[in-house]
Amino acid sequence: PRPVRAARGTTLSAKSWQTEGPLRMLMNNLDPEVAEHPDELVVYGGTGKAARSWEAYDAIVRTLETLESDETLLVQSGKPVGVFRTHEWAPRVLIANSNLVGDWANWPEFRRLEALGLTMYGQMTAGSWIYIGTQGILQGTYETFAAIGVKLATARGLSAADAANASLAGTLTLTGGCGGMGGAQPLAVTMNEGVVLIVDVDATRLARRVSKGYLDEMTDDIDDAIARVLAAKAEGRALSVGLVGNAATVFPELLARQVPIDIVTDQTSAHDPLSYLPEGVSVEEWRELAASDPEGFTERARASMAKQVKAMVEFQDAGAEVFDYGNSIRAEAKLGGYERAFEFPGFVPAYIRPLFAEGKGPFRWAALSGDPADIAATDRAILELFPEDEHLRRWITAAGEKVHFEGLPARICWLGYKERHLAGLKFNEMVASGELSAPLAIGRDHLDSGSVASPYRETEAMADGSDAIADWPLLNALLNTASGATWVSIHHGGGVGIGRSIHAGQVIVADGTPLAAEKIARVLVNDPGTGVMRHVDAGYPRAVEVARERGLRVPMLPDAD
Amino acid sequence: PRPVRAARGTTLSAKSWQTEGPLRMLMNNLDPEVAEHPDELVVYGGTGKAARSWEAYDAIVRTLETLESDETLLVQSGKPVGVFRTHEWAPRVLIANSNLVGDWANWPEFRRLEALGLTMYGQMTAGSWIYIGTQGILQGTYETFAAIGVKLATARGLSAADAANASLAGTLTLTGGCGGMGGAQPLAVTMNEGVVLIVDVDATRLARRVSKGYLDEMTDDIDDAIARVLAAKAEGRALSVGLVGNAATVFPELLARQVPIDIVTDQTSAHDPLSYLPEGVSVEEWRELAASDPEGFTERARASMAKQVKAMVEFQDAGAEVFDYGNSIRAEAKLGGYERAFEFPGFVPAYIRPLFAEGKGPFRWAALSGDPADIAATDRAILELFPEDEHLRRWITAAGEKVHFEGLPARICWLGYKERHLAGLKFNEMVASGELSAPLAIGRDHLDSGSVASPYRETEAMADGSDAIADWPLLNALLNTASGATWVSIHHGGGVGIGRSIHAGQVIVADGTPLAAEKIARVLVNDPGTGVMRHVDAGYPRAVEVARERGLRVPMLPDAD
Ligand SMILES: NC(=O)c1ccc[n+]([C@@H]2O[C@H](COP(=O)([O-])OP(=O)(O)OC[C@H]3O[C@@H](n4cnc5c(N)ncnc54)[C@H](O)[C@@H]3O)[C@@H](O)[C@H]2O)c1
Ligand SMILES: NC(=O)c1ccc[n+]([C@@H]2O[C@H](COP(=O)([O-])OP(=O)(O)OC[C@H]3O[C@@H](n4cnc5c(N)ncnc54)[C@H](O)[C@@H]3O)[C@@H](O)[C@H]2O)c1
């Protein structure tokens, strides 16, 4: 354990920016400003790690520092296992995290292997070195709550045009979990002008979000919390209040008190039952109990989740908008014995799928210079590139004002097929011209349209029933490897837990060279292209339209080429 | 349905040999001379297909015929789903077959998705277009039986030197299943000078092997069969006899009669319970019953497997050498209720692992010309390249005499790390010089040291307990994609069934160009290199030695650079 912080500026520790990029991004993932538990190499999502151990971390750093531009490092669940001669179009790093053969893809076997030192949990962007702090999720959460605002307004009878500009003003949202990702929820709701009550067992997590400007206020008194949010709701004033408490207790309590809640969701780390605190266990006892009796702890956690989800379903019965926010809490509650758990939908089929059909999803980039001015310059470039996109303009402007950078300055926004490469090529030119002070690392989340198979989240309720087919993320990873990405990863279990997802990531370093431009022109077209392809194959008409309009070649599409 | 046969000669249907290669190899997989059920696109292994449907096949062919040398075709479980612009170092085809998210990785879900037209079973070399007929498995089976000869001789007290040259003369082997792969067993045993009795329910399968010279004789009379094999065993004469019968009936019967059997194994298609005929069902009723009542059929098949495996365990109790030949029959028998099923080992830990530690495994190549003279020339080249390898010489000589080509002429032999590229580079020179009349497709089986996670077969009983870790095959696929392979594939379930394996394949076309030589120098070093790497990580001393001697860079190996 030691504090890690990526180098800033233009002095290289590695032999080129193509290897300096992954090096800085690995270090940035472990920056105490970014990571949730840096000493244990945990970046976010309960147990999502950037490297298997400190010895493995040191060996990765050492290897990246000497890696040549025609060599490739292989990383197996956070441990560097081989260096091979490839070529300059090949990725410099190839990563596979947490993957298990199907019949062994369960938590007990995973933990057995982890205890043997043979694997680690890579989550999504933790083990693939492109986590950028809470901002990463902020935009996605902002988009989701914006879509809910539109939906509620439409339900209230507003015209399509009016609904499109509707906000969450006057609504009250209830959610749980204010950690690495969940901590984006309060700011996302207030950016949409709504009121939110967020419940977390751990006061330090709430305090952290207050200090960073993601959460307005906190309290450990439920009456006080209710009074504050109801006042704001009545005034139509945006406000976020954190309440210290166990969601399994608080959710049913609020239901019983008939607090007028409009929207209910949750982002506790339910996907890993050891990271969900059961009722009757204190935060202090948590880790020891989970370690000493994982099976017993799991049972208790699932029973508490069942209680929480029961309240969520009953909020829905009472008319609230309720959704699973991608943490498998429905599946765990069902294992905990609550039969109605799947009666509310996941957020992807409810709000996000239409964007996925266009290859849209969270696109992001980080300034390897460490200089916030570089991100400001890219913000301006984005606004110039897509002047007609009002929604994007609103986000970029708000983000520029409200987002505190954590670690290397970074930006996220949602762009789709045949949009991302325009940004990438522009950024690469800005590096070449000196307009940016150093190269950028351009990547994306694994919450993505073409690179994920996750039947409780990204691929829940696909039109053709293909939710569980995992060929797609593997093809995405192979194609990104074949297109010139700087690093590529394949993960198992991220987001929703072991046995429940396969997903892939890519990052490309825009170093201002003509070769980088060539690579960007392929990777940032092909990567979202696989999203459109996947939704064409599943029969989404919008994806077919996009494929035709924007020239995606799908051999079995009628009238293809 | 229509008969398919790859073009011969040097006239191209595609735009270059880099796309003509996969085109001819796909067609070759479906050649009636090669495929077990070509009309249903089934190549081998019960249900292992080369393309999802005839429409998909046609679309793949159409696409390959027009694919440019900087484009890449994606194939999702036998269906072409997209064409993307990449670069000339990238693979021309990327394939993912039968992959499912862990919690859904079971036969009922697979069959549901297959019935919806959303996936196909790719087996290993069927869906990755590098099956070369029964010869493909012949060499592996020959190697395995040779290793058993050595083991039995050592057990009889022979010196190491004498044992190394021991054959199976005077021994009797019992096995089941004479299909696409299993049909190699009789010839492999007789090439090792032993006697073998092989049981198959389907007389046409046995007759086919007789007609091809893989099986000497067949009968449907058990007394007759016993008399013939015992006579040959007594005389020390090599002989193979096929017996028409159900292994679940015949194995216990032979045990009860105390026939002096030395070696027992099985290669029925046990990995897929619908492809194993239960007792009491006739070959004629098979397909209809399996289709109309898959669950009931599965239960009956497992009960029969339990009977067969019980006999196998009791043969072992009686002193025979017994092993599972990679078809999951132990796991299925256990599901069928037989508790002692796992008392005999799989063939990999029993005989093959030491070879895997050196990156050794079944390397193969096919003459795209269709001309047997090309293979004869490569046979000579191999003997010249490795003059000191006596074992290899014996195999190549015997293969040249005894192997009847099926489809495009091809050859297989076992070569390891820092050996394969010598062969590949030599072959590429021979293409360039005109010594060969056309390019070769150089690939391998998925029975391989670095590209498979399969806890009942290739990774059974790994020294460090890492059997189920699936990062390794994914890294292998990514690395081959990054190294210049012509096509790369990732499969789930091949060999041992859905939920039980993840594996990867690669094929590279040696077209005589300098670029092909560059690619060969990487792919054919890196691909077996991942096998050595995997066994170094698992702690095999021989792998560590090989890594040190032959210069494999493993960052966390003590004293690594
Ligand atoms: N929808 C998405 O796109 C998306 C994105 C990222 C993460 N997620 C999922 O959201 C979940 C949270 O991720 P994270 O990175 O914020 O995890 P985290 O571990 O950093 O935070 C989880 C928080 O939940 C709190 N918590 C645990 N049990 C609780 C209980 N019983 N009551 C109240 N609070 C409790 C913890 O104290 C912690 O602060 C994960 O399951 C993750 O996979 C979803
Ligand atoms: N160890 C290895 O390296 C290796 C390699 C390839 C295949 N395999 C495995 O071997 C098995 C066979 O593969 P294949 O390609 O030959 O399959 P296949 O379907 O072509 O042949 C299987 C044969 O078994 C026969 N059979 C089925 N039920 C029977 C029964 N009850 N009694 C007697 N015979 C019966 C069938 O008639 C058929 O001829 C598969 O499970 C495959 O995965 C192992």
Short mmCIF file of N, CA, C and O in Angstrom, two decimals, chain B residues 333-387:
data_model
loop_
_atom_site.label_atom_id
_atom_site.label_comp_id
_atom_site.label_asym_id
_atom_site.label_seq_id
_atom_site.Cartn_x
_atom_site.Cartn_y
_atom_site.Cartn_z
N ALA B 333 -22.33 -39.08 -16.19
CA ALA B 333 -22.65 -40.27 -15.40
C ALA B 333 -22.94 -39.87 -13.96
O ALA B 333 -23.80 -40.43 -13.30
N LYS B 334 -22.22 -38.86 -13.49
CA LYS B 334 -22.47 -38.40 -12.13
C LYS B 334 -23.87 -37.78 -12.06
O LYS B 334 -24.63 -38.06 -11.13
N LEU B 335 -24.22 -36.97 -13.06
CA LEU B 335 -25.58 -36.42 -13.12
C LEU B 335 -26.59 -37.56 -13.22
O LEU B 335 -27.72 -37.44 -12.76
N GLY B 336 -26.16 -38.68 -13.81
CA GLY B 336 -27.02 -39.86 -13.92
C GLY B 336 -27.08 -40.65 -12.63
O GLY B 336 -27.69 -41.71 -12.58
N GLY B 337 -26.37 -40.17 -11.59
CA GLY B 337 -26.51 -40.78 -10.28
C GLY B 337 -25.39 -41.71 -9.87
O GLY B 337 -25.44 -42.32 -8.79
N TYR B 338 -24.34 -41.81 -10.69
CA TYR B 338 -23.26 -42.73 -10.31
C TYR B 338 -22.16 -41.95 -9.58
O TYR B 338 -21.42 -41.17 -10.17
N GLU B 339 -22.02 -42.19 -8.31
CA GLU B 339 -21.15 -41.37 -7.45
C GLU B 339 -19.65 -41.53 -7.71
O GLU B 339 -18.88 -40.60 -7.53
N ARG B 340 -19.22 -42.71 -8.13
CA ARG B 340 -17.78 -42.96 -8.28
C ARG B 340 -17.23 -42.48 -9.64
O ARG B 340 -16.06 -42.73 -9.96
N ALA B 341 -18.07 -41.78 -10.42
CA ALA B 341 -17.70 -41.47 -11.81
C ALA B 341 -16.32 -40.86 -11.97
O ALA B 341 -15.58 -41.17 -12.91
N PHE B 342 -15.94 -39.97 -11.05
CA PHE B 342 -14.67 -39.26 -11.24
C PHE B 342 -13.46 -40.03 -10.69
O PHE B 342 -12.39 -39.45 -10.52
N GLU B 343 -13.62 -41.33 -10.45
CA GLU B 343 -12.48 -42.08 -9.91
C GLU B 343 -11.39 -42.37 -10.93
O GLU B 343 -10.26 -42.64 -10.57
N PHE B 344 -11.72 -42.32 -12.20
CA PHE B 344 -10.61 -42.41 -13.18
C PHE B 344 -10.34 -41.02 -13.76
O PHE B 344 -11.22 -40.17 -13.77
N PRO B 345 -9.08 -40.79 -14.18
CA PRO B 345 -8.69 -39.43 -14.59
C PRO B 345 -9.06 -39.11 -16.04
O PRO B 345 -9.40 -40.01 -16.81
N GLY B 346 -8.98 -37.85 -16.38
CA GLY B 346 -9.04 -37.44 -17.77
C GLY B 346 -7.70 -37.69 -18.44
O GLY B 346 -6.67 -37.83 -17.76
N PHE B 347 -7.71 -37.74 -19.77
CA PHE B 347 -6.47 -38.08 -20.48
C PHE B 347 -5.43 -36.98 -20.40
O PHE B 347 -4.24 -37.26 -20.49
N VAL B 348 -5.86 -35.73 -20.21
CA VAL B 348 -4.85 -34.66 -20.19
C VAL B 348 -3.94 -34.76 -18.97
O VAL B 348 -2.73 -34.89 -19.11
N PRO B 349 -4.50 -34.71 -17.73
CA PRO B 349 -3.58 -34.88 -16.60
C PRO B 349 -2.86 -36.23 -16.65
O PRO B 349 -1.69 -36.32 -16.25
N ALA B 350 -3.53 -37.27 -17.15
CA ALA B 350 -2.89 -38.59 -17.14
C ALA B 350 -1.71 -38.68 -18.10
O ALA B 350 -0.69 -39.29 -17.77
N TYR B 351 -1.81 -38.08 -19.29
CA TYR B 351 -0.74 -38.32 -20.29
C TYR B 351 -0.22 -37.07 -21.01
O TYR B 351 0.91 -37.06 -21.50
N ILE B 352 -1.04 -36.00 -21.11
CA ILE B 352 -0.72 -34.93 -22.07
C ILE B 352 -0.11 -33.68 -21.43
O ILE B 352 0.60 -32.91 -22.08
N ARG B 353 -0.37 -33.44 -20.14
CA ARG B 353 0.05 -32.18 -19.52
C ARG B 353 1.53 -31.87 -19.72
O ARG B 353 1.88 -30.71 -20.00
N PRO B 354 2.45 -32.86 -19.59
CA PRO B 354 3.87 -32.52 -19.78
C PRO B 354 4.16 -31.94 -21.17
O PRO B 354 5.03 -31.08 -21.30
N LEU B 355 3.40 -32.38 -22.17
CA LEU B 355 3.59 -31.81 -23.51
C LEU B 355 3.05 -30.38 -23.54
O LEU B 355 3.68 -29.48 -24.11
N PHE B 356 1.88 -30.16 -22.91
CA PHE B 356 1.30 -28.82 -22.87
C PHE B 356 2.26 -27.82 -22.22
O PHE B 356 2.31 -26.65 -22.61
N ALA B 357 3.01 -28.25 -21.21
CA ALA B 357 3.92 -27.34 -20.53
C ALA B 357 4.98 -26.79 -21.48
O ALA B 357 5.56 -25.74 -21.23
N GLU B 358 5.21 -27.48 -22.59
CA GLU B 358 6.16 -26.99 -23.60
C GLU B 358 5.46 -26.28 -24.75
O GLU B 358 6.09 -25.97 -25.76
N GLY B 359 4.15 -26.06 -24.59
CA GLY B 359 3.40 -25.45 -25.68
C GLY B 359 3.10 -26.41 -26.81
O GLY B 359 2.68 -26.02 -27.89
N LYS B 360 3.33 -27.71 -26.55
CA LYS B 360 3.10 -28.73 -27.59
C LYS B 360 1.64 -29.10 -27.69
O LYS B 360 0.94 -29.21 -26.69
N GLY B 361 1.20 -29.35 -28.90
CA GLY B 361 -0.17 -29.78 -29.12
C GLY B 361 -0.36 -29.92 -30.62
O GLY B 361 0.58 -29.69 -31.41
N PRO B 362 -1.57 -30.28 -31.04
CA PRO B 362 -1.82 -30.62 -32.44
C PRO B 362 -1.81 -29.41 -33.37
O PRO B 362 -2.77 -28.66 -33.44
N PHE B 363 -0.71 -29.29 -34.07
CA PHE B 363 -0.45 -28.29 -35.09
C PHE B 363 -0.88 -28.92 -36.41
O PHE B 363 -0.72 -30.12 -36.60
N ARG B 364 -1.46 -28.14 -37.30
CA ARG B 364 -1.95 -28.74 -38.55
C ARG B 364 -1.92 -27.76 -39.70
O ARG B 364 -1.91 -26.55 -39.49
N TRP B 365 -1.91 -28.29 -40.91
CA TRP B 365 -1.98 -27.42 -42.08
C TRP B 365 -2.70 -28.15 -43.21
O TRP B 365 -2.72 -29.38 -43.25
N ALA B 366 -3.34 -27.37 -44.08
CA ALA B 366 -4.07 -27.94 -45.21
C ALA B 366 -3.57 -27.28 -46.50
O ALA B 366 -3.25 -26.09 -46.51
N ALA B 367 -3.52 -28.07 -47.56
CA ALA B 367 -3.08 -27.57 -48.87
C ALA B 367 -4.28 -26.98 -49.59
O ALA B 367 -5.19 -27.71 -49.99
N LEU B 368 -4.29 -25.67 -49.74
CA LEU B 368 -5.43 -25.02 -50.40
C LEU B 368 -5.50 -25.40 -51.88
O LEU B 368 -6.54 -25.27 -52.51
N SER B 369 -4.40 -25.87 -52.43
CA SER B 369 -4.36 -26.34 -53.82
C SER B 369 -5.22 -27.57 -54.03
O SER B 369 -5.67 -27.84 -55.14
N GLY B 370 -5.39 -28.36 -52.96
CA GLY B 370 -6.04 -29.66 -53.12
C GLY B 370 -5.09 -30.74 -53.60
O GLY B 370 -5.48 -31.89 -53.80
N ASP B 371 -3.83 -30.41 -53.77
CA ASP B 371 -2.86 -31.35 -54.35
C ASP B 371 -2.11 -32.12 -53.26
O ASP B 371 -1.35 -31.52 -52.48
N PRO B 372 -2.27 -33.46 -53.21
CA PRO B 372 -1.55 -34.25 -52.21
C PRO B 372 -0.04 -34.08 -52.28
O PRO B 372 0.66 -34.23 -51.27
N ALA B 373 0.48 -33.75 -53.45
CA ALA B 373 1.92 -33.55 -53.59
C ALA B 373 2.41 -32.40 -52.71
O ALA B 373 3.56 -32.42 -52.22
N ASP B 374 1.57 -31.42 -52.48
CA ASP B 374 1.95 -30.30 -51.61
C ASP B 374 2.19 -30.81 -50.18
O ASP B 374 3.12 -30.39 -49.50
N ILE B 375 1.31 -31.70 -49.72
CA ILE B 375 1.49 -32.23 -48.36
C ILE B 375 2.72 -33.13 -48.30
O ILE B 375 3.51 -33.08 -47.34
N ALA B 376 2.93 -33.93 -49.34
CA ALA B 376 4.14 -34.77 -49.37
C ALA B 376 5.39 -33.89 -49.24
O ALA B 376 6.33 -34.22 -48.51
N ALA B 377 5.37 -32.74 -49.93
CA ALA B 377 6.52 -31.82 -49.85
C ALA B 377 6.68 -31.25 -48.45
O ALA B 377 7.81 -31.12 -47.93
N THR B 378 5.56 -30.93 -47.80
CA THR B 378 5.68 -30.40 -46.43
C THR B 378 6.14 -31.50 -45.47
O THR B 378 6.89 -31.22 -44.53
N ASP B 379 5.71 -32.74 -45.70
CA ASP B 379 6.20 -33.86 -44.88
C ASP B 379 7.74 -33.92 -44.94
O ASP B 379 8.40 -34.04 -43.91
N ARG B 380 8.25 -33.83 -46.14
CA ARG B 380 9.72 -33.88 -46.29
C ARG B 380 10.37 -32.70 -45.58
O ARG B 380 11.38 -32.84 -44.90
N ALA B 381 9.75 -31.54 -45.73
CA ALA B 381 10.32 -30.33 -45.10
C ALA B 381 10.36 -30.49 -43.57
O ALA B 381 11.34 -30.10 -42.92
N ILE B 382 9.31 -31.04 -43.00
CA ILE B 382 9.26 -31.25 -41.54
C ILE B 382 10.39 -32.18 -41.11
O ILE B 382 11.10 -31.92 -40.12
N LEU B 383 10.58 -33.26 -41.84
CA LEU B 383 11.64 -34.21 -41.47
C LEU B 383 13.01 -33.54 -41.54
O LEU B 383 13.88 -33.79 -40.70
N GLU B 384 13.18 -32.66 -42.52
CA GLU B 384 14.47 -31.94 -42.63
C GLU B 384 14.64 -30.91 -41.51
O GLU B 384 15.74 -30.69 -41.02
N LEU B 385 13.54 -30.28 -41.13
CA LEU B 385 13.63 -29.22 -40.11
C LEU B 385 13.95 -29.78 -38.73
O LEU B 385 14.61 -29.12 -37.93
N PHE B 386 13.43 -30.96 -38.42
CA PHE B 386 13.59 -31.53 -37.08
C PHE B 386 14.21 -32.92 -37.17
O PHE B 386 13.59 -33.92 -36.80
N PRO B 387 15.46 -32.99 -37.68
CA PRO B 387 16.05 -34.30 -37.96
C PRO B 387 16.27 -35.13 -36.69
O PRO B 387 16.28 -36.35 -36.75
#
